[in-house]
Amino acid sequence: MRVEVDGVPVLSADGASVLDAVRAVGVGVPTLCHDDRLTPAGSCRTCLVRVGGHVVAACVTPAADGMEIEVATDELRALRRDAVEVIVSALPPRALTAPARDAWPGQGAERGLESEMGGGELARVCDEMGITSEAARGAGGRGRDDTHPYIRLDRDLCIACGRCVRMCAEVQGTFALTLTGRGADTVVAPGTGGSWAESDCVACGGCVTTCPTGALSEPGLQPGAPFSDPLTARSASPPVSTRTRTTCGYCGVGCSLDVLTRDGAITAVLPDRDGPVNRGHACVKGRFAHGFVRSPDRLTRPLLRRGGRLEPVSWPEALDHVARGLRAAVAEGGPDAVAAISSARATNEENYLVQKFMRVVIGTNNVDNCSRLCHAPSAAGLIASFGLAGGTDCFDDVEKADCLLLVGANPVEAHPVVGARLLQRVLRGTRLIAADPRAVGLARYADVHLRPRPGTNVALFHGLAHVLLAEGLADEEFLRLRAAGLPELTGLLAEYPPDRVAALTGVPAADLVEAARLYGRAERPAIVYGLGVTEHLHGTDGVRALANLAILRGAVGTDRGYGVNPLRGQNNVQGASDMGALPDSLPGYGKVTDPAATARAAEVWGVPVPTRPGLRIPEMFEAARAGRLGALWIVGEDVCATDPDATRVAEALDACPLVVCQELFLSETARRADVVLPAASWLEKDGTFVNFDRRFQRVRPALPIPGEAGTDFAAVHAVAAALGVDLGCVTPADALAECARVAPMFAGLSHARLDREGAIPWPCPDPGRPGEATLYRECFATPDGRARLAACPFLPPGETPDEDYPLILVTGRRWAHYNSGSMTRRTANLQLDAEDRLDLHPSDADRYRVRDGEPVVVESRHGRATLAARLTDEAAPGQVFCAFHFPSSQVNTVTSGHADTETSCPEYKVTAVRLKLLHK
């Protein structure tokens, strides 16, 4: 469509607004109620232009072919100035003080940051229009709300533009804010009517970034919020001196962030407006929970155990002790007497170097990572079904689905940015089937909410598949041309009619049929799942049975759906496995038993590669307890807090002659180590992460590393040097380049290319071609090129309720914390969530005579934990839920040692327990 702006022709896309056309010619107009991420409101009337003889608000007026738009006339300028002056007149004089006007002096890239940090937009507009502080004649006195640790509200500076309210509703989906009052007294407020800290706010920071006046600001960032109280402002100087784009080091979403620093300290962390997944959004952890980097208990020197105590020592002394211990272990028990647990928090390059060290320097495949504890069944199941160990589609495509099957996941809390995006699709009409024992997050918005008994996933998925076949909802052509195993599956599914599945799972047969029809009749269905599928005794079977549904529908590798996609837990749990930190796989998932894969690695590394699969994490602990393991190197994992049956884990560490731990803090695991090496955080590292939908993204250091701490990359090099071995790969860029030679699927990747192009998904075998965001378009990566249907029967979980232990415990995450909480508990997130809680249904609370907030003891056959009771109908009767963010609660002493029969992934989601009141 062609329009004219002040006589200048503009080509505009269908659906463009007049504001889009005006901006296209480089003409600026004020937009104090407008944010491109939000639905236009047209309430501030500051973007006035003339169209067809009428004065209109540009932001809410659609552009039309042949339209003539006037912007730059004196009359229109006067109208826009009048609109701004009316807004300013209600503000107190301090709103346009000199410091506020000078806070953004226009220093190159820093100019315009007010649109990202919030607060400076109105000041800039007034400055451009020549409006001075004399125009601000408001009396003020409406008060402040400083109760929240991350968000400050100055009501006197609120202009009731509604941007924060729309941000909370349209982007975050929390609906925590509203506008209250009438006329000039209208102001933003928490929807609950109380203080901000007591509201439903999840501290994503979106309201702060969109606020044009500084009514909403971030504490300690006052120069970036120029309307904040001058008494608390640090200075009027520019708020940042350095801006570093990196990738978040919390969950596996992979949000792109801009870290703003000055004098070696963080002044703000902002979501990247162009971030491929987060698109200018963030969660409380990525946006605000960075204070841990300067925590006073940060480890900054190596520690060595002497006389039963850990004491600070020099790096040479610590490395000498490690080298002597490794040599002694190999001398006594051979290379397989040494094992390493690499880290899902570490970069790809660090994980690559750890596994290379174990295979090249030690000569063993005893290396694993925490995907063993969460998504090892995903890798095994997806490889068996489709051929590759990652989700089938990119999230951008998943978001286009007309029907979502969300299974065993609560992304609203565990992956908030993904949860927010999915919620917006559901609110706009996407059908949602949620399968989760708890009524949380997106399940509250589901068209059908299936609540299976924990441990019955396979039966549930077979019941859905039964209906798909029985009602002719399967894609027969796809099954004939691109799938294998249908006769075997058909025979098995005859045993899973809806009534029997209802008896096995507790899901009403009618709900099962309705869900199957929704998924089966959708034009573009997608499956998204989480740890509620994998962390079971038969987790791999669960992944394969879930994959059956996509195969039956022909919804993978085609235009008829968006496959099967796991939500990864930690920031680089996908990448740690991609890099070969696995006992049976080399970088790129080449098997250690495959001569071609080992020959390729041996050619690059210059030494033979061991061909016997190594120990998995649970087997490492078992070997340590049995006296067969002489040294265990743990990189960035607090296994004593996060691994199941934690008492037995501690016994393993105590039995191992040498335990080396690399950590940020003196974790429960580090306390039991013989050598502790101080590590760098994700904000201090150079390298890459791989997110949940297989995108490689750059990680860049924004801060100096404190004291004598070092990156995991440097520590591995140092230990190798202490053993007299040069690992090569001097820089992280070198390591990724070498990995690209070992693993063909990464051959097209490099730091230089990622710096130029941004995120790139794997497989990416060619540096001249894009990576494959959507897999299996031509064929599946199985030996015969077909997807494999799995006829795996339902088998019961490892534990079931009985007279002694009548409840089932499920563990998971809360929104304010992450994993063992080692980072988030050292930030103001602790004010948002101060303890681990046990969710239980009111009927169970009555049975046990437990009151809300009362401390209770949770006992299993393995251990006991003390938690505060939280009465809620989110939990089903007979089931309780808790997180393990606070090691002091000892939740993982309660969880069992049962594990997936194929991958050894622990059964965190099913533990039989009983309750006792603490005082009894």
Coordinates of C-alpha atoms in Angstrom, one line a residue, residues 412-634:
V412 CA 4.4 -19.7 33.7
E413 CA 6.7 -20.4 36.7
A414 CA 9.5 -22.5 35.4
H415 CA 10.0 -20.8 32.0
P416 CA 8.1 -17.5 32.4
V417 CA 8.9 -15.9 29.1
V418 CA 7.7 -18.9 27.2
G419 CA 4.7 -19.2 29.5
A420 CA 3.8 -15.6 28.8
R421 CA 4.0 -16.1 25.1
L422 CA 1.9 -19.3 25.2
L423 CA -0.6 -17.6 27.4
Q424 CA -1.1 -14.8 25.0
R425 CA -1.8 -17.3 22.2
V426 CA -4.3 -19.1 24.3
L427 CA -6.0 -15.8 25.2
R428 CA -6.2 -15.1 21.5
G429 CA -8.0 -18.3 20.7
T430 CA -5.5 -21.2 20.5
R431 CA -7.0 -24.3 22.1
L432 CA -5.2 -25.7 25.0
I433 CA -5.1 -29.2 26.5
A434 CA -3.1 -29.3 29.7
A435 CA -2.0 -32.6 31.2
D436 CA -0.7 -31.9 34.7
P437 CA -1.7 -33.3 38.2
R438 CA -1.7 -29.7 39.5
A439 CA -4.1 -26.9 38.6
V440 CA -1.4 -24.2 38.0
G441 CA -0.2 -21.8 35.4
L442 CA -1.6 -22.4 31.9
A443 CA -3.7 -25.3 33.2
R444 CA -6.1 -22.7 34.6
Y445 CA -6.8 -21.5 31.0
A446 CA -7.1 -25.0 29.4
D447 CA -10.1 -26.1 27.3
V448 CA -9.5 -29.5 28.8
H449 CA -7.3 -30.1 31.9
L450 CA -6.3 -33.7 32.3
R451 CA -5.1 -34.5 35.9
P452 CA -3.5 -37.9 35.8
R453 CA -2.2 -39.7 38.9
P454 CA 1.6 -39.1 39.0
G455 CA 3.4 -42.0 37.2
T456 CA 0.6 -42.8 34.7
N457 CA 1.6 -40.7 31.7
V458 CA 2.2 -43.7 29.4
A459 CA -1.3 -45.0 30.0
L460 CA -2.7 -41.4 29.4
F461 CA -0.9 -41.0 26.1
H462 CA -1.9 -44.4 24.9
G463 CA -5.5 -43.5 25.7
L464 CA -5.3 -40.4 23.6
A465 CA -3.7 -42.4 20.8
H466 CA -6.4 -45.0 21.0
V467 CA -9.1 -42.4 20.4
L468 CA -7.1 -40.9 17.4
L469 CA -7.1 -44.3 15.7
A470 CA -10.6 -45.3 16.7
E471 CA -12.1 -42.1 15.4
G472 CA -10.1 -41.8 12.2
L473 CA -8.1 -38.8 13.3
A474 CA -4.7 -40.3 12.3
D475 CA -2.9 -39.2 9.1
E476 CA -3.0 -42.4 7.1
E477 CA -0.8 -41.1 4.3
F478 CA 1.9 -39.9 6.6
L479 CA 1.8 -43.2 8.5
R480 CA 2.1 -45.2 5.3
L481 CA 5.0 -43.1 3.8
R482 CA 7.0 -41.8 6.8
A483 CA 6.4 -43.9 9.8
A484 CA 7.1 -47.4 11.0
G485 CA 5.7 -49.6 13.8
L486 CA 2.0 -48.9 13.3
P487 CA 0.8 -52.6 13.4
E488 CA 2.6 -53.2 16.8
L489 CA 1.2 -49.9 18.2
T490 CA -2.3 -50.6 17.0
G491 CA -2.3 -54.0 18.7
L492 CA -1.1 -52.4 22.0
L493 CA -3.6 -49.6 21.9
A494 CA -6.5 -52.0 21.8
E495 CA -5.7 -52.5 25.5
Y496 CA -6.1 -48.8 26.3
P497 CA -9.8 -47.8 25.7
P498 CA -10.9 -44.7 27.5
D499 CA -12.6 -46.5 30.3
R500 CA -9.6 -48.5 31.2
V501 CA -7.3 -45.5 30.9
A502 CA -9.7 -43.6 33.3
A503 CA -9.3 -46.4 35.8
L504 CA -5.5 -46.3 35.5
T505 CA -5.0 -42.6 35.5
G506 CA -8.0 -41.1 37.3
V507 CA -8.7 -38.9 34.2
P508 CA -12.4 -39.1 33.3
A509 CA -13.0 -41.0 30.0
A510 CA -15.1 -38.1 28.6
D511 CA -12.2 -35.6 29.2
L512 CA -9.8 -38.0 27.5
V513 CA -12.0 -38.3 24.5
E514 CA -12.5 -34.5 24.3
A515 CA -8.8 -33.9 24.5
A516 CA -8.0 -36.4 21.8
R517 CA -10.6 -34.9 19.5
L518 CA -9.2 -31.4 20.1
Y519 CA -5.7 -32.5 19.2
G520 CA -6.8 -34.8 16.4
R521 CA -9.0 -32.2 14.7
A522 CA -6.6 -29.3 14.9
E523 CA -5.0 -28.1 11.7
R524 CA -1.6 -27.3 13.3
P525 CA -1.2 -29.0 16.7
A526 CA 1.9 -28.8 18.8
I527 CA 3.2 -30.7 21.8
V528 CA 5.2 -28.9 24.5
Y529 CA 6.3 -30.9 27.6
G530 CA 8.5 -30.7 30.6
L531 CA 9.9 -32.7 33.5
G532 CA 6.5 -34.1 34.4
V533 CA 7.0 -36.4 31.5
T534 CA 10.7 -37.3 31.9
E535 CA 11.4 -37.6 35.7
H536 CA 9.7 -41.0 36.1
L537 CA 10.7 -44.6 36.3
H538 CA 9.5 -45.0 32.7
G539 CA 10.3 -41.5 31.5
T540 CA 11.8 -42.6 28.2
D541 CA 8.6 -44.6 27.5
G542 CA 6.7 -41.4 28.3
V543 CA 8.5 -39.4 25.8
R544 CA 8.1 -42.0 23.1
A545 CA 4.4 -42.5 23.9
L546 CA 3.9 -38.7 23.6
A547 CA 5.8 -38.7 20.3
N548 CA 3.4 -41.3 19.0
L549 CA 0.7 -38.7 19.1
A550 CA 2.5 -36.3 16.8
I551 CA 3.4 -39.2 14.4
L552 CA -0.1 -40.5 14.3
R553 CA -1.3 -37.0 13.4
G554 CA 1.5 -36.4 10.8
A555 CA 2.3 -33.3 12.8
V556 CA 6.1 -33.5 12.7
G557 CA 8.3 -32.6 9.7
T558 CA 5.2 -31.3 7.8
D559 CA 3.0 -28.2 7.5
R560 CA 0.3 -30.0 9.5
G561 CA 1.7 -29.4 13.0
Y562 CA 4.7 -28.5 15.1
G563 CA 5.9 -31.7 16.6
V564 CA 7.2 -32.5 20.0
N565 CA 9.2 -29.9 22.0
P566 CA 10.8 -30.3 25.5
L567 CA 11.2 -27.3 27.7
R568 CA 14.7 -27.6 29.0
G569 CA 15.4 -26.8 32.7
Q570 CA 18.8 -25.2 33.2
N571 CA 20.3 -22.6 30.9
N572 CA 22.6 -24.9 29.0
V573 CA 21.4 -28.4 29.7
Q574 CA 20.8 -28.9 26.0
G575 CA 24.3 -27.7 25.2
A576 CA 26.1 -29.7 27.8
S577 CA 24.8 -32.9 26.1
D578 CA 25.3 -31.5 22.6
M579 CA 29.0 -31.0 23.5
G580 CA 29.5 -34.7 24.5
A581 CA 29.4 -34.4 28.3
L582 CA 27.8 -37.8 28.3
P583 CA 29.2 -41.3 29.1
D584 CA 28.1 -42.8 25.9
S585 CA 28.2 -40.0 23.4
L586 CA 30.8 -37.7 21.8
P587 CA 30.1 -34.1 20.7
G588 CA 27.2 -34.1 18.3
Y589 CA 25.8 -37.4 19.8
G590 CA 28.2 -39.7 18.0
K591 CA 28.3 -42.9 20.0
V592 CA 31.5 -44.0 21.7
T593 CA 30.8 -47.4 20.3
D594 CA 30.6 -46.1 16.7
P595 CA 34.0 -46.6 15.0
A596 CA 33.4 -43.7 12.6
A597 CA 32.6 -41.3 15.4
T598 CA 35.5 -42.3 17.6
A599 CA 37.9 -42.2 14.5
R600 CA 36.8 -38.6 13.7
A601 CA 37.3 -37.5 17.3
A602 CA 40.7 -39.3 17.5
E603 CA 41.9 -37.6 14.3
V604 CA 41.1 -34.1 15.7
W605 CA 42.4 -34.8 19.2
G606 CA 45.4 -36.8 18.2
V607 CA 44.8 -39.7 20.7
P608 CA 42.6 -42.8 20.7
V609 CA 39.2 -42.4 22.2
P610 CA 37.9 -44.9 24.7
T611 CA 35.1 -47.0 23.3
R612 CA 33.5 -48.4 26.4
P613 CA 30.6 -46.3 27.7
G614 CA 31.3 -44.6 31.0
L615 CA 29.5 -44.2 34.3
R616 CA 26.3 -42.3 34.6
I617 CA 25.9 -40.0 37.6
P618 CA 24.1 -42.5 39.8
E619 CA 26.7 -45.1 38.9
M620 CA 29.5 -42.7 39.8
F621 CA 28.0 -42.4 43.3
E622 CA 27.5 -46.1 43.5
A623 CA 31.1 -46.7 42.5
A624 CA 32.4 -44.2 45.1
R625 CA 30.4 -45.9 47.9
A626 CA 31.8 -49.3 46.7
G627 CA 35.4 -47.9 46.8
R628 CA 35.9 -48.2 43.0
L629 CA 36.1 -44.4 42.3
G630 CA 39.2 -42.6 43.4
A631 CA 38.4 -39.1 42.1
L632 CA 35.3 -37.2 41.3
W633 CA 35.4 -33.8 39.7
I634 CA 32.1 -31.8 40.0

